[in-house]
Every structure is written in C-alpha cells, then in structure tokens.
XYZ file of C-alpha atoms in Angstrom:
383
model
C -3.301 -22.446 19.772
C -2.134 -25.525 21.428
C -3.267 -26.730 18.840
C -1.732 -24.787 16.268
C 1.840 -25.412 17.888
C 1.941 -28.529 17.607
C 0.927 -29.050 13.739
C 3.456 -26.275 12.903
C 5.950 -28.447 15.064
C 7.528 -29.992 12.443
C 7.430 -26.803 9.651
C 8.809 -25.244 12.914
C 11.467 -27.793 12.501
C 12.416 -27.571 8.633
C 12.536 -23.666 8.973
C 15.829 -24.465 11.770
C 17.200 -26.784 9.333
C 17.162 -24.365 6.701
C 18.571 -21.906 8.670
C 21.621 -24.176 9.891
C 22.308 -24.988 6.012
C 22.537 -22.087 4.516
C 25.394 -21.349 7.023
C 28.569 -20.826 3.888
C 30.389 -23.564 3.570
C 34.558 -23.769 4.517
C 36.420 -21.440 1.561
C 33.082 -19.047 0.789
C 32.083 -22.033 -1.810
C 28.090 -21.307 -1.985
C 28.546 -18.067 -0.194
C 25.912 -16.141 -2.072
C 23.271 -18.977 -2.397
C 23.965 -19.838 1.503
C 23.346 -16.076 2.156
C 20.135 -15.518 0.148
C 18.957 -18.461 1.690
C 19.489 -16.782 5.355
C 18.196 -13.804 4.256
C 14.346 -16.197 4.380
C 14.540 -18.461 6.620
C 16.147 -15.457 9.143
C 12.957 -13.157 8.600
C 10.519 -15.645 9.201
C 8.355 -14.619 12.290
C 6.734 -16.689 14.176
C 4.435 -19.135 12.729
C 1.947 -19.623 15.420
C -0.692 -16.679 14.700
C -2.044 -14.470 18.410
C -4.471 -15.203 19.867
C -7.720 -13.921 18.797
C -9.754 -11.197 20.746
C -12.302 -12.067 22.419
C -15.251 -10.650 19.731
C -14.282 -9.066 16.471
C -17.583 -7.610 17.143
C -17.814 -5.418 19.133
C -15.812 -2.168 19.891
C -12.259 -2.884 20.712
C -10.277 -0.002 22.590
C -7.633 2.220 21.054
C -4.075 0.634 21.891
C -4.862 -2.892 22.073
C -3.411 -3.607 18.259
C -0.185 -3.597 17.087
C -1.309 -2.264 13.046
C 0.026 1.512 12.285
C -3.518 3.205 10.408
C -1.602 6.690 10.831
C 1.173 5.185 8.356
C -0.866 6.368 5.688
C -0.735 10.195 6.779
C 3.049 9.768 5.883
C 3.824 11.852 2.467
C 6.352 9.886 1.726
C 4.617 6.601 2.044
C 1.673 8.516 0.136
C 3.465 9.200 -3.008
C 3.435 5.312 -3.263
C -0.307 4.711 -4.346
C -0.046 5.167 -8.023
C 3.136 4.394 -8.359
C 4.575 1.692 -11.552
C 6.092 -0.296 -8.739
C 4.026 -2.866 -8.042
C 5.658 -5.144 -5.672
C 5.336 -2.881 -2.230
C 3.961 -0.255 -0.463
C 0.244 1.039 -1.660
C 1.068 -0.036 -5.079
C 0.349 -3.639 -4.217
C -3.597 -2.139 -3.797
C -3.443 -1.694 -7.521
C -2.812 -5.737 -8.257
C -6.450 -6.337 -5.694
C -8.514 -4.027 -8.339
C -7.938 -6.184 -11.202
C -10.654 -8.891 -9.163
C -12.600 -6.365 -6.883
C -13.691 -3.639 -9.767
C -15.754 -5.606 -12.062
C -17.430 -7.262 -8.819
C -18.158 -3.909 -7.781
C -19.382 -3.087 -10.924
C -21.274 -6.662 -11.675
C -22.840 -6.446 -7.838
C -24.388 -2.573 -8.735
C -25.559 -3.326 -11.769
C -27.289 -6.124 -11.576
C -28.768 -5.531 -7.511
C -29.414 -1.774 -8.614
C -30.732 -2.323 -11.976
C -28.286 0.889 -13.770
C -27.370 1.000 -17.266
C -23.872 1.448 -19.073
C -24.068 4.760 -17.783
C -23.997 3.801 -14.389
C -26.564 6.491 -12.762
C -26.527 7.234 -9.021
C -24.508 8.418 -6.919
C -21.483 6.128 -5.029
C -19.112 6.938 -1.706
C -16.336 5.200 -0.713
C -15.610 5.136 2.593
C -11.978 5.013 3.635
C -10.916 5.579 -0.148
C -7.064 6.433 0.646
C -5.332 7.035 -2.179
C -8.357 6.944 -4.363
C -7.326 3.443 -5.851
C -10.579 2.524 -6.192
C -12.672 5.521 -6.587
C -10.568 6.457 -9.063
C -11.203 3.072 -11.443
C -14.880 3.229 -10.377
C -15.326 6.917 -11.818
C -13.707 5.130 -15.369
C -16.197 3.133 -15.405
C -18.806 6.236 -15.039
C -19.727 6.260 -11.542
C -19.919 9.247 -10.051
C -18.304 8.891 -6.912
C -17.394 10.302 -3.365
C -14.080 9.681 -1.393
C -13.770 9.902 2.246
C -10.396 9.355 4.113
C -9.102 10.934 7.370
C -5.867 11.313 5.817
C -4.760 14.416 4.232
C -1.911 13.037 2.381
C -3.742 10.265 0.993
C -6.797 12.444 -0.428
C -3.919 14.586 -2.044
C -3.000 11.736 -3.695
C -6.087 10.420 -4.545
C -6.860 13.965 -6.182
C -3.187 13.788 -8.221
C -4.562 10.525 -9.786
C -7.841 11.525 -10.404
C -6.882 14.901 -12.278
C -4.197 12.501 -14.274
C -7.150 9.720 -15.210
C -9.103 12.954 -16.552
C -12.637 11.532 -14.219
C -11.608 14.965 -11.642
C -15.280 15.959 -12.552
C -16.869 12.796 -11.356
C -14.980 12.529 -7.624
C -14.754 14.622 -5.082
C -12.537 13.571 -2.284
C -13.067 15.018 1.561
C -12.011 14.227 4.899
C -13.861 11.947 7.070
C -14.208 8.848 9.412
C -15.604 5.749 8.994
C -17.138 6.209 12.340
C -18.522 9.531 11.925
C -20.184 10.696 8.000
C -21.830 12.897 9.265
C -21.254 15.569 6.359
C -23.909 13.320 4.458
C -27.061 13.599 5.251
C -29.511 10.268 5.755
C -30.369 8.301 2.693
C -27.361 9.905 0.531
C -26.258 7.053 -1.297
C -27.116 4.128 -4.238
C -24.155 2.608 -3.290
C -21.349 2.237 -0.672
C -17.924 0.984 -0.316
C -15.662 -0.013 1.824
C -12.344 -1.453 0.281
C -9.947 -2.698 2.197
C -11.139 -0.682 5.191
C -12.901 -3.526 7.181
C -9.874 -5.073 8.649
C -8.672 -1.806 9.606
C -11.274 -0.617 11.664
C -11.814 -1.276 15.776
C -15.209 -0.100 16.154
C -16.661 -1.856 13.460
C -20.436 -1.765 14.594
C -20.156 2.368 14.801
C -18.832 1.748 10.669
C -21.584 -0.206 10.013
C -24.429 1.867 11.301
C -22.553 4.975 9.782
C -23.516 2.693 5.962
C -26.600 2.078 6.890
C -27.602 5.654 7.914
C -26.385 7.364 4.939
C -27.279 4.586 2.357
C -30.747 4.598 0.506
C -33.264 2.435 1.185
C -32.492 -0.552 -1.229
C -28.663 1.142 -2.118
C -26.390 -1.452 -1.437
C -23.082 -1.808 -0.038
C -20.243 -3.637 -1.091
C -17.077 -4.355 0.437
C -13.620 -6.240 0.348
C -11.749 -7.407 2.972
C -9.393 -10.371 4.756
C -10.277 -13.518 6.388
C -8.633 -14.439 9.642
C -7.574 -17.908 9.302
C -4.070 -19.433 9.000
C -4.580 -19.485 5.563
C -4.473 -15.658 6.027
C -1.972 -15.251 8.349
C 0.645 -16.647 6.458
C -0.222 -15.079 3.280
C -1.046 -11.859 4.700
C 1.095 -11.308 7.138
C 3.989 -13.992 7.223
C 5.269 -13.977 3.642
C 3.214 -10.080 1.980
C 4.346 -7.811 4.852
C 6.999 -9.901 7.320
C 9.248 -12.038 4.832
C 9.048 -10.059 1.244
C 7.523 -6.481 2.958
C 5.504 -5.942 -0.148
C 3.670 -4.063 2.985
C 5.155 -1.568 5.566
C 5.556 -2.993 9.383
C 1.846 -3.722 11.156
C -0.205 -2.511 8.152
C -2.433 -5.266 9.148
C -3.486 -7.149 12.314
C -4.338 -10.971 12.268
C -6.853 -10.379 14.961
C -8.469 -7.638 13.196
C -9.062 -10.106 9.771
C -13.128 -10.433 10.119
C -14.619 -14.394 8.788
C -17.405 -14.010 6.803
C -20.114 -14.901 9.070
C -18.598 -12.763 11.727
C -19.291 -10.046 8.974
C -22.537 -11.420 7.961
C -24.142 -11.096 11.955
C -23.116 -7.858 12.277
C -24.422 -6.763 9.179
C -27.819 -8.501 9.504
C -28.194 -7.060 12.945
C -27.331 -3.627 11.991
C -30.327 -3.782 9.374
C -28.851 -5.363 5.858
C -29.736 -8.258 4.204
C -26.754 -10.266 3.747
C -25.978 -14.226 2.651
C -22.267 -15.494 2.515
C -23.025 -17.752 -0.208
C -22.858 -14.374 -2.677
C -18.845 -13.211 -1.274
C -16.434 -14.600 -3.642
C -13.057 -14.537 -3.177
C -9.668 -13.717 -4.699
C -6.092 -14.625 -4.719
C -3.322 -13.303 -6.506
C -1.578 -14.047 -10.027
C 1.683 -15.850 -9.642
C 4.755 -15.242 -12.508
C 7.891 -16.290 -11.439
C 10.646 -15.494 -13.045
C 13.929 -18.230 -12.357
C 16.129 -15.455 -13.900
C 14.975 -12.357 -10.709
C 15.775 -15.146 -8.729
C 19.192 -16.843 -10.328
C 20.824 -12.990 -10.118
C 19.689 -12.460 -6.349
C 21.203 -15.481 -5.926
C 24.851 -14.315 -7.628
C 24.509 -10.800 -6.041
C 24.787 -12.264 -2.996
C 22.292 -9.913 -1.460
C 20.909 -10.127 1.357
C 17.006 -9.262 0.542
C 14.391 -11.222 -1.073
C 13.913 -9.972 -4.956
C 10.150 -9.136 -5.072
C 7.702 -11.468 -5.009
C 6.375 -13.265 -8.458
C 2.339 -12.075 -7.248
C 0.768 -10.179 -10.721
C -3.140 -8.809 -10.752
C -5.926 -10.783 -8.107
C -8.343 -12.305 -9.855
C -11.735 -13.781 -8.106
C -12.067 -17.459 -7.185
C -14.297 -19.766 -4.966
C -11.830 -20.004 -1.844
C -12.878 -17.599 1.141
C -9.677 -18.709 2.732
C -8.085 -15.317 2.709
C -8.950 -11.887 0.804
C -12.544 -11.471 0.278
C -15.912 -10.012 -1.810
C -19.159 -9.073 -0.510
C -21.913 -7.244 -0.223
C -25.203 -6.520 1.092
C -28.453 -4.409 0.805
C -30.557 -1.489 2.782
C -33.943 -3.063 2.677
C -36.677 -0.598 2.072
C -38.522 1.259 5.492
C -41.873 -0.778 4.005
C -40.547 -4.088 4.240
C -41.869 -7.105 7.070
C -39.732 -8.887 9.136
C -39.201 -12.488 7.688
C -38.167 -15.887 9.149
C -37.433 -17.200 5.952
C -33.887 -17.317 5.381
C -32.294 -18.952 1.815
C -31.459 -22.882 2.298
C -27.827 -22.829 3.633
C -26.883 -19.566 3.832
C -25.935 -18.039 6.957
C -29.656 -16.153 7.127
C -31.509 -19.099 8.003
C -28.954 -20.298 10.395
C -28.983 -17.003 11.917
C -32.513 -17.065 12.247
C -32.870 -19.574 14.854
C -31.354 -17.179 17.410
C -33.101 -14.629 19.277
C -32.918 -11.322 18.389
C -31.416 -11.430 15.458
C -33.517 -9.504 11.842
C -33.254 -11.739 8.761
C -35.416 -12.200 6.070
C -35.098 -12.387 2.156
C -34.255 -9.630 -0.061
C -36.103 -6.714 0.484
C -37.154 -7.590 4.313
C -35.333 -6.760 7.300
C -35.651 -5.061 10.807
C -32.615 -2.692 12.458
C -31.340 -4.134 15.767
C -29.764 -2.221 18.249
C -27.489 -3.934 20.504
C -26.062 -2.557 24.604
C -22.725 -3.102 24.605
C -21.582 -6.864 24.891
C -24.894 -7.988 23.860
C -24.077 -8.462 20.532
C -21.237 -10.786 21.526
C -23.152 -12.798 23.101
C -26.003 -13.271 20.219
C -22.980 -14.018 18.154
C -22.245 -16.878 20.369
C -25.935 -17.878 20.177
C -26.005 -18.074 16.233
C -22.952 -19.811 16.431
C -24.050 -21.636 18.730
C -27.039 -22.585 15.839
C -25.233 -22.394 12.901
C -22.798 -25.406 14.353
C -19.598 -22.316 12.950
C-alpha cells in the first residue's frame, strides 16, 4: 500500500484542490455549479485500497469482511431486480447481461456440443432475482436457480412468469456452500454470475459445484478482478460516488484475481485456462443535457452515470468472464499444459493437478496447505 499511497498523492492533492475550488463565490455567483462539484468531491472515499487478505483462496471467517450479503433478503431492494431504471440497485445487473449471456451461451454450446435446442440440465447458483437465469431460459435452456434469499426468489419467479419461461425454470432456496438438494453429477452446466466475489469460503463452493456437475460438464462464471482499476470503478465510482449499488454491496478484498481462481479450480479437479477468460466493460453514453440540468438545479446529488450495456473485451482488469470443465473419471493426469497458460506454470508446482482438455485429478488440501501451494505456484509462474 505504501507505493499506492505515493502514486495516488497527486490525485489526492487534485481532489483537495477541487474541494477548495468548489466553494461558492462571494455574492452567490456560481453557487449551482459549485454545489454540484462539491457533491462529487465531498463523496470521494479513500483512493487507496485497503490491505488485502493474506489468502483469498482459503476460507475466511465470518465478520472479517464488511460486505452485506443480507441485503438480498430485503423485500424493498428485491423490488429493484427488474425495474426499468437500470442506473441503480440490483437493476444494474441487467446491463451486464448484454456481455455475459452471449459468452455463457457460446461456451456451453461449443464445449458441450449443443444444438439450437440447447439440450441438457443447467443450474445457476446464487441466482438472486433471476436476471441471468431467465435470460438463459429464453434461449431454450432448462434452468434451475438456487439462492438463500426468499425475496429474491419471489422476484425471480414473478419475472419468469412475466417472460413466459416459468415452465423452463425451477427456483429453490439453497446455498453455494450446500447443494445437497442435488445428487452428484446432476447438471451439464453450472453458472455463478456475480457470486464468487461475495463468498467467504471459495473452496467449499467450488467443491460443491464440482460435485453436482456431470463429468465433461462446464462451469461458467463472471466475477471481478482485484486490481486498482476495479477498486476505482466498482468501489469508488459505482458504489461510493454514484451510488449505483447499495453501500457494502462489494468488498474489494473479496475480488478474485484470475490466476487465483484458476489455481483454485485446478486444485479441485477442474480443467481451466485463463487464456479463455474474457473481460467486460460498460458502454458510455454521456448526455451533457442531463449534467447541465443537474447543475442548474443546484442539486447536491449527482445525475445517473452515463453507463449502458456491457460488452466483451480482452482486458481482465475489472469484470471478467471464464469457464472450466470437469474431466471424465477415466481421464489420467497429464503434466502437459498449453504454452503460456496458467496450467503450464502450475504444472511446475508440486501437488497441483493440471492437464489438457479431458484430463485432470481432484486434489484435496488441508487447511492452510492450499495457500502454501498457491505461493509455490505464484513463484513458479512469476506472478
């Protein structure tokens, strides 16, 4: 953090200067513009991210994070999942669908060899209000959705009914840590959309996904990288400044680096290559008229940010998409990773199961051992 503090000193000084400059002039001249500028600068939080957890891929104790996962059980917030205004609250996830649904569909169809009918059985873990579940059902997927929050499930069922896809979706209460409602090898594909960065016990969730996924099945996901870029965009701007998300929706320390997630997936029997991961960013449609009206009103609240549908990009600096595959039980271990992939680097670290498509092995680690193996992996991979 020391280097980050030094790097951000000029920007922090600029913010301080903007605050002083935003003070109204004598006689009230420029009060409206100054008020709006002050509203922005006074709401900027600390521009230096908090210290990271010692290990993101080990279970974290309850209470260690300030993330508020209980908000999804709030009936008032649950009414925002499918509202027309996508500039705030849970409705913002509708914007992400534009990038992630085509990616998930493409990966499942390619890797599972699906026809346009999209045969098979699929599960979304942490489905919330069914924003992604219903979108996939509209494409023809037979979906199940699991979430611990009953108000979110109620919103999901109502949305599915309005879309006319209720016959292709089953929603039920459950947790990412406990999918005991399903037998082993139940699903051809499993989805965790905007969920991994909310979990304190990633290993337990990954093990449950692996258990209920069929051999050869494909796990797809979207999550957020733990970078300074994601801190500025997801925490400072989206959450704290513009208030697009409720307070404590995210904790930057729970974001997951792609190579951390790849290591965890490989350690639990998945085949994964970060070269297949893709980023996604929002489109921008700045509307000067909206900002002008806000300035003229002298409002101390900021206008909605000029954010539109997300689209797929190569950069993994913030939001990113990925997939992993559960190998068949008859597969044997191969130490031949594809050139330049995380699998190749991990192969050099002891105790890590890696391999080409169709190979792999489930490796169990005792508490603390996974972090130790990950440190060896990072040293080998020079990450």
